[in-house]
CSV table of C-alpha atoms in Angstrom, one decimal:
chain,number,residue,atom,x,y,z
A,1221,MET,CA,1.7,-39.2,-280.1
A,1222,SER,CA,-1.4,-37.8,-281.2
A,1223,GLU,CA,-1.3,-36.2,-284.7
A,1224,SER,CA,-2.4,-32.6,-282.9
A,1225,VAL,CA,0.7,-33.0,-280.9
A,1226,LYS,CA,3.1,-33.7,-284.1
A,1227,GLU,CA,1.3,-30.6,-285.5
A,1228,ARG,CA,1.8,-28.2,-282.3
A,1229,GLU,CA,5.3,-29.2,-282.3
A,1230,ASP,CA,6.5,-28.6,-285.7
A,1231,ILE,CA,4.7,-25.3,-285.7
A,1232,ILE,CA,7.5,-22.2,-285.3
A,1233,SER,CA,5.6,-20.0,-282.6
A,1234,PRO,CA,5.7,-16.2,-283.1
A,1235,ASP,CA,7.2,-15.7,-279.5
A,1236,ILE,CA,10.9,-16.9,-279.9
A,1237,HIS,CA,10.4,-17.4,-275.9
A,1238,VAL,CA,8.2,-20.2,-276.4
A,1239,ASN,CA,10.4,-21.4,-279.1
A,1240,GLU,CA,13.3,-21.8,-276.8
A,1241,GLU,CA,11.3,-23.3,-273.9
A,1242,CYS,CA,9.7,-26.1,-276.4
A,1243,LEU,CA,13.8,-26.9,-278.2
A,1244,LYS,CA,15.4,-27.0,-274.4
A,1245,GLU,CA,13.0,-30.2,-274.0
A,1246,ARG,CA,13.9,-31.8,-276.9
A,1247,LEU,CA,17.3,-31.4,-277.5
A,1248,GLY,CA,18.2,-31.7,-274.0
A,1249,MET,CA,20.3,-28.7,-274.2
A,1250,ASP,CA,20.6,-28.8,-270.1
A,1251,VAL,CA,21.9,-32.1,-270.4
A,1252,SER,CA,23.7,-32.4,-273.5
A,1253,PHE,CA,26.9,-29.5,-273.8
A,1254,ASP,CA,27.5,-29.7,-277.5
A,1255,VAL,CA,24.3,-28.2,-278.7
A,1256,GLY,CA,24.3,-24.5,-278.2
A,1257,ILE,CA,22.5,-21.3,-278.4
A,1258,ARG,CA,23.4,-17.9,-278.8
A,1259,LYS,CA,21.5,-15.0,-278.2
A,1260,LEU,CA,21.6,-11.1,-279.5
A,1261,PRO,CA,19.3,-8.4,-279.8
A,1262,VAL,CA,18.9,-6.9,-283.3
A,1263,PHE,CA,16.6,-3.8,-283.9
A,1264,ASP,CA,15.0,-4.8,-280.5
A,1265,ARG,CA,14.1,-8.0,-281.6
A,1266,GLU,CA,15.7,-10.9,-280.0
A,1267,ILE,CA,17.5,-13.2,-281.9
A,1268,GLN,CA,18.7,-17.0,-281.5
A,1269,LEU,CA,21.2,-19.1,-283.0
A,1270,TYR,CA,21.0,-23.0,-282.4
A,1271,TYR,CA,24.2,-24.9,-283.6
A,1272,VAL,CA,26.1,-28.5,-282.9
A,1273,ASN,CA,29.5,-28.3,-281.7
A,1274,GLY,CA,31.9,-30.1,-283.8
A,1275,LEU,CA,29.9,-30.6,-286.7
A,1276,VAL,CA,29.6,-26.5,-287.8
A,1277,ASP,CA,32.4,-24.4,-288.9
A,1278,THR,CA,33.5,-21.7,-286.2
A,1279,GLN,CA,34.9,-19.3,-288.4
A,1280,ASN,CA,31.5,-19.5,-289.9
A,1281,ILE,CA,29.4,-18.5,-287.2
A,1282,ILE,CA,31.4,-16.0,-286.0
A,1283,GLU,CA,31.9,-14.0,-289.6
A,1284,LEU,CA,27.6,-14.3,-289.3
A,1285,LEU,CA,27.3,-12.8,-285.8
A,1286,LYS,CA,30.0,-9.7,-286.5
A,1287,GLU,CA,27.8,-9.4,-289.8
A,1288,LEU,CA,24.3,-9.5,-287.2
A,1289,MET,CA,26.1,-7.1,-284.2
A,1290,ASP,CA,27.6,-4.7,-287.3
A,1291,LEU,CA,24.0,-4.2,-288.5
A,1292,ASP,CA,22.4,-3.4,-285.1
A,1293,ALA,CA,25.5,-0.9,-284.2
A,1294,ARG,CA,24.9,1.2,-287.0
A,1295,ASN,CA,20.9,2.2,-286.0
A,1296,ARG,CA,19.2,2.8,-288.9
A,1297,LYS,CA,15.8,3.2,-289.0
A,1298,ILE,CA,14.8,-0.7,-290.6
A,1299,THR,CA,11.2,-1.2,-291.4
A,1300,GLY,CA,11.9,-5.3,-292.1
A,1301,VAL,CA,13.9,-6.6,-289.5
A,1302,LYS,CA,13.6,-10.0,-291.4
A,1303,LYS,CA,14.5,-9.0,-294.6
A,1304,ALA,CA,17.8,-7.0,-293.3
A,1305,VAL,CA,18.4,-10.2,-291.0
A,1306,LYS,CA,18.5,-12.1,-294.4
A,1307,ASN,CA,20.4,-10.1,-296.3
A,1308,HIS,CA,22.9,-9.5,-293.7
A,1309,LEU,CA,23.6,-13.8,-293.7
A,1310,THR,CA,27.0,-13.7,-295.3
A,1311,HIS,CA,26.7,-17.1,-296.7
A,1312,TYR,CA,26.2,-18.2,-300.1
A,1313,GLN,CA,23.4,-21.4,-298.8
A,1314,VAL,CA,20.3,-19.9,-296.6
A,1315,GLU,CA,16.9,-21.6,-296.9
A,1316,GLU,CA,13.9,-20.8,-295.1
A,1317,THR,CA,11.6,-23.4,-293.0
A,1318,ASP,CA,8.2,-22.7,-290.8
A,1319,SER,CA,8.6,-26.5,-290.0
A,1320,MET,CA,10.8,-26.9,-286.5
A,1321,ASN,CA,11.1,-30.5,-286.8
A,1322,GLU,CA,13.1,-29.7,-290.5
A,1323,ALA,CA,15.0,-26.8,-288.6
A,1324,VAL,CA,15.7,-29.0,-285.9
A,1325,THR,CA,16.8,-31.7,-288.5
A,1326,GLN,CA,19.0,-29.7,-290.6
A,1327,MET,CA,20.9,-28.6,-286.9
A,1328,LEU,CA,21.6,-31.9,-286.3
A,1329,SER,CA,23.0,-32.2,-289.2
A,1330,GLY,CA,25.8,-29.6,-288.9
A,1331,LEU,CA,23.4,-26.8,-290.2
A,1332,ILE,CA,22.6,-23.9,-288.2
A,1333,PHE,CA,19.0,-22.3,-287.4
A,1334,ILE,CA,18.2,-19.4,-287.0
A,1335,LEU,CA,14.8,-17.8,-284.8
A,1336,ILE,CA,13.7,-13.8,-284.8
A,1337,ASP,CA,11.2,-13.0,-282.2
A,1338,GLY,CA,8.0,-12.6,-284.0
A,1339,GLU,CA,8.6,-14.5,-287.2
A,1340,THR,CA,6.5,-18.1,-287.5
A,1341,GLU,CA,9.9,-18.5,-290.4
A,1342,ALA,CA,13.7,-19.9,-289.4
A,1343,PHE,CA,16.7,-19.0,-291.4
A,1344,VAL,CA,18.7,-22.6,-291.8
A,1345,VAL,CA,22.2,-22.0,-293.0
A,1346,ASP,CA,24.2,-24.3,-294.1
A,1347,VAL,CA,27.6,-23.7,-291.9
A,1348,ARG,CA,28.9,-27.8,-292.3
A,1349,SER,CA,32.5,-29.1,-290.9
A,1350,TYR,CA,32.4,-32.7,-290.1
A,1351,PRO,CA,35.3,-33.5,-288.7
A,1352,THR,CA,37.2,-36.2,-291.7
A,1353,ARG,CA,40.2,-37.5,-293.1
A,1354,GLY,CA,41.7,-36.8,-296.2
A,1355,PRO,CA,40.6,-38.6,-299.5
A,1356,GLU,CA,43.0,-41.1,-299.4
A,1357,GLU,CA,43.8,-44.0,-302.1
A,1358,PRO,CA,41.5,-47.1,-300.2
A,1359,ASP,CA,44.1,-49.8,-299.3
A,1360,THR,CA,42.1,-52.8,-301.0
A,1361,GLU,CA,41.7,-51.5,-304.2
A,1362,ARG,CA,45.6,-49.8,-305.4
A,1363,VAL,CA,47.1,-49.0,-308.7
A,1364,VAL,CA,50.6,-48.7,-309.7
A,1365,ARG,CA,49.4,-46.0,-311.8
A,1366,GLY,CA,46.4,-44.0,-311.3
A,1367,SER,CA,44.8,-41.5,-308.9
A,1368,ARG,CA,45.7,-41.6,-305.2
A,1369,ASP,CA,42.3,-40.0,-303.7
A,1370,GLY,CA,39.1,-42.1,-302.5
A,1371,TYR,CA,36.4,-41.6,-301.1
A,1372,THR,CA,35.9,-40.5,-297.5
A,1373,GLU,CA,33.3,-40.8,-294.5
A,1374,ASN,CA,32.1,-37.1,-295.8
A,1375,ILE,CA,29.2,-37.1,-298.3
A,1376,ILE,CA,29.8,-33.6,-299.0
A,1377,ILE,CA,33.2,-34.4,-300.4
A,1378,ASN,CA,32.6,-37.9,-301.8
A,1379,THR,CA,29.7,-35.9,-304.3
A,1380,ALA,CA,32.6,-33.7,-305.1
A,1381,LEU,CA,35.0,-36.2,-305.8
A,1382,THR,CA,32.8,-37.5,-308.4
A,1383,ARG,CA,31.8,-34.5,-309.8
A,1384,ARG,CA,35.1,-33.6,-309.8
A,1385,ARG,CA,35.4,-36.5,-312.6
A,1386,ILE,CA,32.1,-35.9,-314.9
A,1387,ARG,CA,31.2,-32.3,-315.4
A,1388,ASP,CA,28.1,-33.3,-316.6
A,1389,GLU,CA,25.1,-31.1,-316.2
A,1390,ARG,CA,22.7,-33.9,-316.4
A,1391,LEU,CA,24.8,-35.6,-313.1
A,1392,ARG,CA,22.3,-35.8,-310.3
A,1393,HIS,CA,22.7,-35.9,-306.6
A,1394,GLU,CA,19.5,-36.6,-304.8
A,1395,ILE,CA,19.6,-36.4,-301.1
A,1396,LEU,CA,17.8,-38.3,-298.6
A,1397,LYS,CA,17.8,-38.8,-295.2
A,1398,VAL,CA,16.9,-42.4,-293.9
A,1399,GLY,CA,16.2,-43.7,-290.2
A,1400,VAL,CA,14.2,-42.4,-287.6
A,1401,ARG,CA,16.1,-41.4,-285.0
A,1402,SER,CA,19.6,-41.0,-287.1
A,1403,LYS,CA,18.4,-39.6,-289.7
A,1404,THR,CA,21.4,-40.4,-292.1
A,1405,ASP,CA,22.2,-38.9,-295.5
A,1406,ILE,CA,22.0,-40.8,-298.7
A,1407,CYS,CA,22.8,-39.7,-301.7
A,1408,ILE,CA,21.6,-41.2,-304.9
A,1409,ALA,CA,23.9,-40.5,-308.2
A,1410,TYR,CA,23.2,-41.2,-311.6
A,1411,ILE,CA,23.5,-39.2,-315.1
A,1412,ASP,CA,19.8,-38.1,-316.2
A,1413,GLY,CA,19.1,-39.2,-319.6
A,1414,ILE,CA,21.8,-42.5,-319.2
A,1415,VAL,CA,20.2,-44.2,-316.8
A,1416,ASP,CA,17.1,-46.2,-316.8
A,1417,PRO,CA,14.9,-44.4,-314.8
A,1418,GLU,CA,12.7,-47.4,-313.6
A,1419,MET,CA,16.1,-48.6,-311.5
A,1420,VAL,CA,16.5,-44.7,-309.8
A,1421,LYS,CA,12.5,-45.3,-309.1
A,1422,ILE,CA,12.9,-48.7,-307.4
A,1423,VAL,CA,15.6,-47.6,-305.7
A,1424,ARG,CA,14.0,-44.1,-304.2
A,1425,GLU,CA,11.2,-45.9,-303.2
A,1426,GLU,CA,13.1,-48.8,-301.3
A,1427,LEU,CA,15.0,-46.4,-299.7
A,1428,GLU,CA,12.0,-44.1,-298.8
A,1429,ASN,CA,10.3,-47.4,-297.1
A,1430,ILE,CA,12.9,-48.0,-294.6
A,1431,LYS,CA,11.2,-47.1,-291.2
A,1432,ILE,CA,14.2,-48.1,-288.9
A,1433,ASP,CA,15.5,-46.4,-285.9
A,1434,GLY,CA,18.9,-45.8,-287.3
A,1435,ILE,CA,21.6,-47.4,-289.7
A,1436,THR,CA,24.8,-47.0,-288.2
A,1437,MET,CA,26.1,-49.8,-290.0
A,1438,THR,CA,25.8,-47.4,-292.7
A,1439,ASP,CA,26.4,-49.2,-296.4
A,1440,LYS,CA,25.7,-53.0,-295.9
A,1441,ILE,CA,22.5,-52.3,-293.8
A,1442,ILE,CA,20.7,-50.1,-296.9
A,1443,GLU,CA,22.1,-53.3,-299.3
A,1444,GLU,CA,20.4,-56.0,-297.1
A,1445,TYR,CA,17.2,-53.3,-297.8
A,1446,ILE,CA,17.3,-52.4,-301.3
A,1447,VAL,CA,18.4,-56.2,-302.9
A,1448,LYS,CA,16.6,-58.7,-300.2
A,1449,GLN,CA,19.7,-60.9,-300.2
A,1450,GLY,CA,18.7,-63.1,-297.5
A,1451,MET,CA,20.9,-66.2,-297.0
A,1452,ASN,CA,22.5,-65.9,-300.4
A,1453,PRO,CA,26.4,-65.8,-300.0
A,1454,PHE,CA,27.3,-63.6,-302.8
A,1455,PRO,CA,27.2,-60.4,-303.3
A,1456,LEU,CA,24.3,-58.6,-305.5
A,1457,VAL,CA,25.7,-55.0,-305.4
A,1458,ARG,CA,29.4,-53.8,-306.0
A,1459,TYR,CA,31.3,-51.9,-303.1
A,1460,THR,CA,34.2,-49.3,-304.1
A,1461,GLU,CA,36.0,-46.4,-302.4
A,1462,ARG,CA,37.9,-45.1,-305.7
A,1463,PRO,CA,36.0,-42.3,-307.6
A,1464,ASP,CA,37.5,-42.9,-311.0
A,1465,VAL,CA,35.5,-46.7,-310.5
A,1466,ALA,CA,32.1,-44.8,-309.1
A,1467,ALA,CA,32.6,-42.4,-312.3
A,1468,THR,CA,33.1,-44.8,-314.8
A,1469,HIS,CA,29.8,-47.4,-313.6
A,1470,LEU,CA,28.3,-44.0,-313.5
A,1471,LEU,CA,28.6,-43.4,-317.5
A,1472,GLU,CA,28.0,-47.0,-318.1
A,1473,GLY,CA,24.1,-46.2,-317.1
A,1474,HIS,CA,24.7,-47.3,-313.2
A,1475,LEU,CA,23.7,-45.6,-310.4
A,1476,VAL,CA,25.9,-44.9,-307.5
A,1477,ILE,CA,24.4,-44.8,-303.5
A,1478,MET,CA,26.4,-43.2,-301.0
A,1479,VAL,CA,26.0,-43.2,-297.8
A,1480,ASP,CA,27.3,-40.1,-295.3
A,1481,THR,CA,29.6,-41.6,-292.8
A,1482,SER,CA,30.8,-44.7,-295.2
A,1483,PRO,CA,34.0,-44.0,-297.2
A,1484,SER,CA,32.9,-46.9,-300.0
A,1485,VAL,CA,29.8,-46.6,-302.4
A,1486,ILE,CA,27.2,-49.1,-303.6
A,1487,ILE,CA,27.2,-49.5,-307.1
A,1488,ALA,CA,24.1,-51.0,-308.7
A,1489,PRO,CA,22.7,-52.8,-310.8
A,1490,THR,CA,26.0,-55.3,-311.1
A,1491,THR,CA,26.8,-59.1,-312.2
A,1492,PHE,CA,29.2,-61.7,-311.3
A,1493,PHE,CA,31.6,-60.3,-313.6
A,1494,HIS,CA,31.4,-56.9,-312.2
A,1495,HIS,CA,32.9,-57.9,-309.3
A,1496,VAL,CA,36.4,-59.6,-310.6
A,1497,GLN,CA,37.3,-56.5,-312.4
A,1498,HIS,CA,39.6,-54.3,-311.1
A,1499,ALA,CA,41.2,-50.4,-311.8
A,1500,GLU,CA,44.7,-51.7,-313.0
A,1501,GLU,CA,43.1,-53.7,-315.7
A,1502,TYR,CA,42.8,-50.2,-317.4
A,1503,ARG,CA,45.5,-48.3,-316.0
A,1504,GLN,CA,47.7,-50.5,-318.5
A,1505,SER,CA,47.7,-51.1,-321.9
A,1506,ALA,CA,45.1,-53.7,-323.3
A,1507,ALA,CA,47.3,-56.6,-323.8
A,1508,ILE,CA,49.3,-56.1,-320.6
A,1509,GLY,CA,45.3,-55.5,-318.9
A,1510,THR,CA,44.1,-58.5,-320.8
A,1511,PHE,CA,46.7,-60.6,-319.4
A,1512,LEU,CA,46.2,-59.5,-315.9
A,1513,ARG,CA,42.5,-60.5,-316.1
A,1514,TRP,CA,43.2,-64.1,-317.2
A,1515,VAL,CA,45.8,-64.3,-314.3
A,1516,ARG,CA,43.3,-62.7,-311.9
A,1517,PHE,CA,40.3,-65.1,-313.4
A,1518,ALA,CA,42.7,-68.2,-313.6
A,1519,GLY,CA,43.3,-67.3,-309.5
A,1520,ILE,CA,39.8,-67.2,-308.9
A,1521,LEU,CA,39.0,-70.5,-310.1
A,1522,PHE,CA,41.9,-72.0,-309.0
A,1523,SER,CA,40.7,-70.7,-305.1
A,1524,LEU,CA,37.2,-72.6,-305.9
A,1525,PHE,CA,38.3,-75.7,-307.5
A,1526,ILE,CA,41.8,-76.7,-306.4
A,1527,LEU,CA,41.6,-78.0,-303.3
A,1528,PRO,CA,37.7,-79.9,-303.9
A,1529,PHE,CA,39.5,-81.6,-306.6
A,1530,TRP,CA,43.1,-82.3,-305.1
A,1531,LEU,CA,40.7,-84.0,-302.5
A,1532,LEU,CA,38.5,-86.1,-304.9
A,1533,LEU,CA,42.1,-87.0,-306.5
A,1534,VAL,CA,43.7,-88.1,-302.8
A,1535,MET,CA,40.5,-90.2,-302.2
A,1536,GLN,CA,40.5,-91.6,-306.0
A,1537,PRO,CA,43.5,-92.2,-306.9
A,1538,SER,CA,42.1,-94.3,-309.9
A,1539,LEU,CA,41.2,-90.8,-311.9
A,1540,LEU,CA,44.5,-89.9,-312.2
A,1541,PRO,CA,46.0,-90.4,-315.8
A,1542,GLU,CA,49.7,-92.2,-315.2
A,1543,GLY,CA,51.5,-88.8,-315.7
A,1544,LEU,CA,50.4,-87.6,-311.9
A,1545,GLN,CA,50.4,-90.3,-309.7
A,1546,TYR,CA,52.7,-87.9,-307.8
A,1547,VAL,CA,49.4,-86.2,-306.6
A,1548,GLY,CA,48.5,-86.7,-302.9
A,1549,PRO,CA,50.3,-87.0,-299.4
A,1550,ASN,CA,53.4,-89.3,-299.6
A,1551,GLU,CA,52.7,-90.6,-296.2
A,1552,THR,CA,49.9,-91.0,-294.0
A,1553,LYS,CA,49.3,-89.0,-291.0
A,1554,GLU,CA,47.1,-89.8,-288.2
A,1555,VAL,CA,44.7,-87.3,-289.0
A,1556,PRO,CA,42.4,-87.5,-292.6
A,1557,ILE,CA,43.2,-85.3,-295.1
A,1558,PHE,CA,39.4,-83.6,-294.9
A,1559,ALA,CA,39.7,-82.5,-291.0
A,1560,GLN,CA,43.5,-81.5,-292.7
A,1561,ILE,CA,41.9,-79.3,-295.1
A,1562,ILE,CA,39.0,-77.8,-292.7
A,1563,PHE,CA,41.7,-77.0,-289.8
A,1564,ALA,CA,43.7,-75.3,-292.3
A,1565,GLU,CA,41.0,-73.1,-293.7
A,1566,LEU,CA,40.0,-72.4,-290.6
A,1567,GLY,CA,43.3,-71.4,-289.3
A,1568,ILE,CA,43.8,-69.3,-292.6
A,1569,GLU,CA,40.4,-67.5,-291.7
A,1570,LEU,CA,41.8,-67.1,-287.5
A,1571,LEU,CA,44.9,-65.5,-289.4
A,1572,ARG,CA,43.1,-63.3,-291.8
A,1573,MET,CA,41.4,-62.0,-289.3
A,1574,ALA,CA,44.0,-61.5,-286.6
A,1575,ALA,CA,45.3,-59.5,-289.2
A,1576,ILE,CA,42.2,-57.2,-289.0
A,1577,HIS,CA,42.3,-56.5,-285.4
A,1578,THR,CA,46.3,-56.6,-285.1
A,1579,PRO,CA,48.3,-53.0,-284.8
A,1580,SER,CA,50.5,-52.5,-287.5
A,1581,PRO,CA,54.0,-52.5,-285.8
A,1582,LEU,CA,52.9,-56.2,-284.5
A,1583,ALA,CA,51.7,-57.5,-288.4
A,1584,THR,CA,55.1,-58.7,-289.1
A,1585,ALA,CA,55.4,-60.2,-285.6
A,1586,LEU,CA,51.6,-62.4,-286.5
A,1587,GLY,CA,53.6,-63.2,-290.1
A,1588,LEU,CA,56.1,-65.0,-288.4
A,1589,VAL,CA,54.2,-66.7,-285.6
A,1590,ALA,CA,51.9,-67.6,-288.3
A,1591,ALA,CA,55.0,-69.3,-290.6
A,1592,LEU,CA,55.9,-70.9,-287.5
A,1593,LEU,CA,52.1,-72.3,-286.9
A,1594,ILE,CA,50.7,-73.4,-290.0
A,1595,GLY,CA,54.2,-74.2,-292.0
A,1596,GLU,CA,57.2,-75.6,-290.1
A,1597,ILE,CA,56.2,-76.9,-286.9
A,1598,ALA,CA,52.8,-78.4,-288.0
A,1599,ILE,CA,54.2,-80.6,-290.6
A,1600,GLU,CA,56.6,-81.9,-288.6
A,1601,VAL,CA,54.8,-82.8,-285.2
A,1602,GLY,CA,52.4,-84.8,-288.4
A,1603,LEU,CA,49.2,-82.3,-287.8
A,1604,PHE,CA,49.4,-81.5,-291.9
A,1605,SER,CA,50.8,-82.8,-294.7
A,1606,PRO,CA,53.0,-80.2,-297.2
A,1607,GLU,CA,50.2,-81.0,-300.1
A,1608,VAL,CA,47.5,-79.5,-297.9
A,1609,ILE,CA,49.5,-76.8,-296.9
A,1610,LEU,CA,50.1,-75.9,-300.3
A,1611,TYR,CA,46.7,-76.3,-301.8
A,1612,VAL,CA,45.1,-74.2,-299.2
A,1613,ALA,CA,47.8,-71.4,-299.8
A,1614,ILE,CA,47.2,-71.8,-303.4
A,1615,GLY,CA,43.1,-71.2,-302.5
A,1616,ALA,CA,44.1,-68.3,-299.9
A,1617,VAL,CA,46.1,-66.4,-302.3
A,1618,GLY,CA,43.2,-67.0,-305.3
A,1619,MET,CA,41.3,-65.8,-302.6
A,1620,PHE,CA,43.5,-62.7,-301.7
A,1621,ALA,CA,44.0,-61.6,-305.7
A,1622,THR,CA,39.8,-61.4,-306.0
A,1623,PRO,CA,39.1,-58.0,-306.5
A,1624,SER,CA,35.8,-58.2,-304.2
A,1625,TYR,CA,36.2,-58.8,-301.1
A,1626,GLU,CA,32.7,-59.9,-300.3
A,1627,LEU,CA,32.9,-62.2,-303.1
A,1628,SER,CA,36.3,-63.7,-302.1
A,1629,VAL,CA,34.4,-64.9,-298.5
A,1630,ALA,CA,31.3,-66.3,-300.9
A,1631,LEU,CA,33.6,-68.5,-302.4
A,1632,ARG,CA,35.6,-69.1,-299.8
A,1633,VAL,CA,32.1,-70.6,-298.1
A,1634,ALA,CA,31.5,-72.1,-301.5
A,1635,ARG,CA,34.9,-73.8,-301.4
A,1636,LEU,CA,34.3,-75.5,-297.9
A,1637,ILE,CA,31.0,-76.6,-299.3
A,1638,LEU,CA,32.8,-78.3,-301.7
A,1639,VAL,CA,35.4,-79.9,-299.8
A,1640,THR,CA,32.3,-81.6,-297.4
A,1641,ILE,CA,30.3,-82.7,-300.7
A,1642,VAL,CA,33.1,-84.4,-302.2
A,1643,ALA,CA,34.5,-86.2,-298.7
A,1644,LEU,CA,31.0,-87.0,-298.6
A,1645,PHE,CA,29.9,-88.2,-302.1
A,1646,LYS,CA,33.4,-88.5,-304.0
A,1647,ALA,CA,33.3,-87.7,-307.9
A,1648,PRO,CA,29.4,-87.6,-308.2
A,1649,GLY,CA,29.2,-85.4,-305.6
A,1650,PHE,CA,32.1,-83.2,-307.2
A,1651,ILE,CA,29.7,-82.9,-310.2
A,1652,ILE,CA,26.7,-82.7,-309.3
A,1653,ALA,CA,27.3,-79.8,-306.5
A,1654,THR,CA,30.1,-78.2,-309.4
A,1655,THR,CA,26.3,-78.6,-311.6
A,1656,LEU,CA,24.1,-77.1,-309.0
A,1657,PHE,CA,26.6,-74.2,-307.6
A,1658,ILE,CA,26.3,-72.6,-311.5
A,1659,PHE,CA,22.5,-73.2,-311.9
A,1660,MET,CA,22.3,-71.5,-308.3
A,1661,LEU,CA,24.5,-68.5,-310.2
A,1662,ALA,CA,22.5,-68.9,-313.1
A,1663,ARG,CA,19.1,-68.2,-311.5
A,1664,ILE,CA,20.7,-65.4,-309.1
A,1665,LYS,CA,18.4,-61.6,-310.0
A,1666,THR,CA,19.8,-58.4,-308.3
A,1667,PHE,CA,17.5,-55.7,-309.4
A,1668,ASN,CA,15.8,-58.4,-312.2
A,1669,LYS,CA,19.2,-58.1,-313.7
A,1670,PRO,CA,20.5,-62.0,-314.7
A,1671,TYR,CA,23.5,-62.5,-312.4
A,1672,LEU,CA,25.6,-64.3,-315.0
A,1673,TRP,CA,25.4,-62.0,-317.8
A,1674,PRO,CA,26.7,-61.9,-320.5
A,1675,PHE,CA,27.2,-65.7,-319.7
A,1676,PHE,CA,23.9,-66.4,-319.3
A,1677,PRO,CA,22.0,-65.1,-321.0
A,1678,PHE,CA,24.7,-65.6,-323.3
A,1679,ASP,CA,25.6,-61.5,-325.2
A,1680,PRO,CA,28.9,-62.5,-327.5
A,1681,PRO,CA,30.2,-59.4,-327.9
A,1682,ALA,CA,29.6,-58.2,-324.0
A,1683,MET,CA,30.9,-61.4,-323.4
A,1684,TRP,CA,34.4,-60.9,-325.3
A,1685,GLN,CA,34.7,-57.3,-323.1
A,1686,ILE,CA,34.8,-59.9,-320.3
A,1687,ILE,CA,37.5,-62.1,-321.6
A,1688,ILE,CA,39.3,-59.4,-323.2
A,1689,ARG,CA,40.4,-56.1,-322.0
A,1690,SER,CA,39.1,-53.8,-325.1
A,1691,SER,CA,41.3,-50.7,-326.4
A,1692,VAL,CA,38.3,-48.1,-324.9
A,1693,PRO,CA,38.4,-46.4,-328.7
A,1694,THR,CA,37.0,-49.5,-329.7
A,1695,ILE,CA,34.2,-49.5,-327.1
A,1696,ARG,CA,31.0,-48.0,-329.0
A,1697,TRP,CA,28.0,-49.5,-326.4
A,1698,ARG,CA,27.0,-49.3,-323.1
A,1699,PRO,CA,26.4,-52.3,-321.4
A,1700,SER,CA,22.7,-53.3,-322.1
A,1701,ILE,CA,22.0,-55.2,-318.7
A,1702,VAL,CA,22.0,-51.7,-317.3
A,1703,HIS,CA,18.7,-50.9,-320.0
A,1704,PRO,CA,20.5,-47.2,-320.8
A,1705,GLN,CA,18.6,-44.5,-322.3
A,1706,ASP,CA,21.5,-44.1,-324.7
A,1707,PRO,CA,23.4,-46.8,-325.7
A,1708,ILE,CA,26.0,-45.0,-327.3
A,1709,ARG,CA,29.0,-44.6,-325.6
A,1710,GLN,CA,31.0,-42.7,-328.3
A,1711,GLU,CA,30.3,-42.0,-332.0
A,1712,GLU,CA,31.8,-44.2,-334.6
A,1713,SER,CA,34.7,-41.9,-336.0
């Protein structure tokens, strides 16, 4: 389509019937039942109101129509119809636009626009009422004590949940539309004066340069565009559905990306250690929070290394000290140990996927089947040895204890690679693969930030806060990794 044709389509004609014919063709109003138009005369001038059923608050539209009809019924002499109509649009958010494309885009986002015969500008009124659920506690980030609200699929509710926790006039919610056809609303949230402006600029430019037709998979597609993850399995941004977690990161100097229709938000930039912390640690005392953190760290390390290390000891019993000679299967099965581990890991993964897709009333039955198949019967028929089931189960528990689902899946892939290398190369393979694994993590950068900070490069005060859950009154500085403009979080008393 040529530029001149596009420009003509973007112009609002003073002849309202020309606009009507153009919109009927563009919106397919004879085909789409949910796109509606309401016509009424006001002071001998025709007014047309365009809307999308299901995205608008019907009661608000009725009140607007009543006010406009009442205006016409008064039979007063009016010199400026446009001004009179605007003054009687009983809504707090009314804007004007001379762009037909802008008016149509806003209408498809849940607003309405009003055309007046003889005028080249339209009124855009925000009467959105998206279908949504309540802000319930996220299933994946539950806490024993704390707030029970969570983000929803409605971006308006999500921004409100954040602002309710940060009543700072410098909290910014920048809105963009991404997707040539979907025109999905995306919000960049940050606190001006704390966040690194260069970081905001990079994210904004990356979002504006997205030219895909639609982002129906919402936040994950956005992540792939802004961080260029490629085949790296480790998460480079953090997801959360908890407003308190997002607000905490905003106050630290991070920025948050909200995508309409997604209940999870993206926190950036993040490091490896952001993915192993949980809100529960900050809902308990510092000592209990530290204990919970250590248990979680131990579970994550066990989930990664226990299976390959146990396989190494089984394949090379000479590495076992005298007191641990009992480690390893007591009897030889026909199925090799390596194959047993792979089958058990795949079985756990299949059960996890089955649990996601199984309706809640059938979940108990699935658990019983899993316990029988992978537990007793599989051992009795000689498919698995008891120790394989034990260590695979420990690895699975450690995986489920990882707060970040994305990190847990990445660690599972890394564990399978380590197991395979140990089966092929034994002790040298284990040592070399573990070393390369750490080097690989150290080379990863997200938004030019080291992934293993504060372990590498080493930052002693920040590393101390990773190991120990410090009490909040002792934390004076914001994390240096985000380059905050205001590094001091609280003044020294």
